[in-house]
Coordinates of C-alpha atoms in Angstrom, one line a residue:
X15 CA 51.6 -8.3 -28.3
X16 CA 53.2 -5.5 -26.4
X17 CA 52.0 -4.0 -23.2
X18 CA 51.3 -0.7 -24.5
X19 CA 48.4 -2.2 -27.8
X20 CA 46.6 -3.5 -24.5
X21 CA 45.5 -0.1 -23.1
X22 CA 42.5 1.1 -24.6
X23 CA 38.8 2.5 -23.4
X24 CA 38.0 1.0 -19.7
X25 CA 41.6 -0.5 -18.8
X26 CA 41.8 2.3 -16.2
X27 CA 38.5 1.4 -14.2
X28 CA 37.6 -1.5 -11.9
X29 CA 36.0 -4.1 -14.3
X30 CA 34.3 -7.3 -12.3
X31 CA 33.8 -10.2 -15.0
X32 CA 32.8 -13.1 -12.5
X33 CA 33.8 -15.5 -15.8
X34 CA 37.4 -14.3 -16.4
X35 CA 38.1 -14.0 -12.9
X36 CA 37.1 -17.5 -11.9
X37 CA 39.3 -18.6 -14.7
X38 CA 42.4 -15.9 -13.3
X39 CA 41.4 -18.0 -9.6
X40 CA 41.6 -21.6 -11.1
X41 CA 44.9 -20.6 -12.3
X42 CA 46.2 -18.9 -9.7
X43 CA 45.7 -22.3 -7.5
X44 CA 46.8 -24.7 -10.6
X45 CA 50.0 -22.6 -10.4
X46 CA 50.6 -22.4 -6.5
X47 CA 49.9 -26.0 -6.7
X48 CA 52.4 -26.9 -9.2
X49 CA 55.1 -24.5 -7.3
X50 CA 54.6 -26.3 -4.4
X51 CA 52.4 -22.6 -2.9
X52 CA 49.4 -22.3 -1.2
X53 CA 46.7 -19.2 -1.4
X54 CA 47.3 -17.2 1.7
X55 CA 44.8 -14.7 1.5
X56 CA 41.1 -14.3 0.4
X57 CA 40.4 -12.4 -3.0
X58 CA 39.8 -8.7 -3.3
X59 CA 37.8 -7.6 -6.0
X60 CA 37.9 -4.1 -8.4
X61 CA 36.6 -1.6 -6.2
X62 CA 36.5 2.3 -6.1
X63 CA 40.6 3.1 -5.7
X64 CA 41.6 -0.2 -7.2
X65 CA 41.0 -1.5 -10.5
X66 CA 42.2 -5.4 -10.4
X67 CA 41.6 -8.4 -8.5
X68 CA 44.1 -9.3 -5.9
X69 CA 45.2 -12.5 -3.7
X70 CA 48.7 -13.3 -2.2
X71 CA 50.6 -16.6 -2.2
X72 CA 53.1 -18.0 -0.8
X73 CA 55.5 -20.2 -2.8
X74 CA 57.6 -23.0 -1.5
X75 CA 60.7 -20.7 0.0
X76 CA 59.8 -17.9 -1.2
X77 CA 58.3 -14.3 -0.3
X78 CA 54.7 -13.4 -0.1
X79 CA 53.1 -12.4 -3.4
X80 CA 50.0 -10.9 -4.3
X81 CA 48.9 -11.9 -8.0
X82 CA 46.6 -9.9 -9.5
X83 CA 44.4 -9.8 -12.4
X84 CA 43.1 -6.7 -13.9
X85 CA 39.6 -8.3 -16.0
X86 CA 39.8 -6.0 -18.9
X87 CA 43.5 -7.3 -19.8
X88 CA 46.2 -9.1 -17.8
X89 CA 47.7 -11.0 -15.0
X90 CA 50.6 -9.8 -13.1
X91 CA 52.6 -10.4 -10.0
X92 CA 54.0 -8.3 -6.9
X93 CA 55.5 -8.3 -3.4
X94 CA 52.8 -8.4 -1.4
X95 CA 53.2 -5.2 1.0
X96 CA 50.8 -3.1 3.0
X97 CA 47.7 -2.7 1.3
X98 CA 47.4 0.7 1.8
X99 CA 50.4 0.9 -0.6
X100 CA 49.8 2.3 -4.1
X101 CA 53.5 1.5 -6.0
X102 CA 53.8 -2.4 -6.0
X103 CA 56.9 -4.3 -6.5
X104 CA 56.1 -5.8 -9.5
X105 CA 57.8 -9.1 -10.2
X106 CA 57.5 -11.8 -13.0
X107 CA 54.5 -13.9 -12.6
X108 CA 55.5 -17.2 -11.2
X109 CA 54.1 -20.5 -13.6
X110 CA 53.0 -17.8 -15.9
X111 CA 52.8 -20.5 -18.5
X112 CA 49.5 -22.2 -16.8
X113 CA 47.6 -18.7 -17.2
X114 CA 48.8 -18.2 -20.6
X115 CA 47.5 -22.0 -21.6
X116 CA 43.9 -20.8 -20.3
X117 CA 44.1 -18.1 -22.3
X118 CA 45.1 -15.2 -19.5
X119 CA 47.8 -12.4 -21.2
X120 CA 50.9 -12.7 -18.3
X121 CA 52.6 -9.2 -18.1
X122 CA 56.7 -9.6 -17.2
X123 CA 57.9 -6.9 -14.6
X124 CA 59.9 -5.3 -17.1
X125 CA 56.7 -4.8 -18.9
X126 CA 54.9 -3.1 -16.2
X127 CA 57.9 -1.2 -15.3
X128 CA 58.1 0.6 -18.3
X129 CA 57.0 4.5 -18.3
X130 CA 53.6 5.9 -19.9
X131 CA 54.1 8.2 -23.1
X132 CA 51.5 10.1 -24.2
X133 CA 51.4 8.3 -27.5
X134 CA 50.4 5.3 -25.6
X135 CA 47.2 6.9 -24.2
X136 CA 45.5 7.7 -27.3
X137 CA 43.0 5.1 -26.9
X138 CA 42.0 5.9 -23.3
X139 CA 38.5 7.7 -22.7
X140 CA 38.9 11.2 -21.6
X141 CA 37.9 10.9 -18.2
X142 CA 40.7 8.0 -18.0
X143 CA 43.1 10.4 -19.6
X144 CA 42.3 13.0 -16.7
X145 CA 43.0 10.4 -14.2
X146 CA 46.2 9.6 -15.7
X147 CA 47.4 13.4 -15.6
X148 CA 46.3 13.9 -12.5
X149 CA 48.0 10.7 -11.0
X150 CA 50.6 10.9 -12.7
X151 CA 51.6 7.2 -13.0
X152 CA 55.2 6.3 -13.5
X153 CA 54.9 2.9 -14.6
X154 CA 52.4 0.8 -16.9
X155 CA 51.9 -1.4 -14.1
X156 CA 50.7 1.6 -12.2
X157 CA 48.3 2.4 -15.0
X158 CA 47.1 -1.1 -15.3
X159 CA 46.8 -2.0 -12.0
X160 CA 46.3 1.4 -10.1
X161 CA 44.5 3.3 -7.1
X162 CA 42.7 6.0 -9.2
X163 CA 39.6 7.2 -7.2

């Protein structure tokens, strides 16, 4: 399935689902365990001007990441960067096969780094379509794991 058949209705705002996200957590450990990582930093949860779960790794000689997990879709990967940031770096998930075997959709940078079009947004609710014209994202990723307010 491509990128763009996963936005529909809701995608935009913070969704909590205690259930998927527990799962997105066991697998972010399963995976920095099996690339030699640990979980550096606690988990941040949808909130007003974020709409994804976040919590950085590091890997075994590699850069900080933050993985992140928006509830309504996917899991995805950036450079992990001042939080006050609202573009991420995204990169491809590391071990993005142990979320896909629990059932997680992984998103590839070059997904997430692919621009909007108007025919992709058909599916959004209004108000989501007025956040998107007033933020103007760039990206997918910025759609799918954004700082609307």
């Amino acid at each position: 399935m491509e990128i763009i058949h996963l936005l529909r209705a809701g995608v935009t705002r913070p969704h909590l689902d205690r259930a998927a996200g527990a799962t997105w957590l066991a697998m972010v450990c399963d995976s920095a365990r099996a690339l030699h990582g640990v979980v550096t930093t606690s988990v941040e949860e949808p909130t007003v001007g974020r709409n994804h779960y976040r919590v950085g790794v590091r890997l075994r000689d590699a850069k900080p990441l933050s993985i992140l997990f928006n509830a309504a879709v996917l899991v995805a990967a950036a450079e992990q960067q001042d939080p006050h940031m609202i573009n991420p770096v995204f990169v491809d998930v590391p071990g993005g096969d142990i979320y896909r075997r629990a059932g997680l959709r992984v998103a590839t940078r070059a997904e997430l780094d692919q621009p909007p079009h108007e025919r992709h947004l058909h599916l959004l609710t209004e108000p989501e379509r007025r956040d998107v014209a007033y933020h103007q994202p760039s990206r997918l990723g910025d759609l799918l794991f954004n700082w609307f307010d």
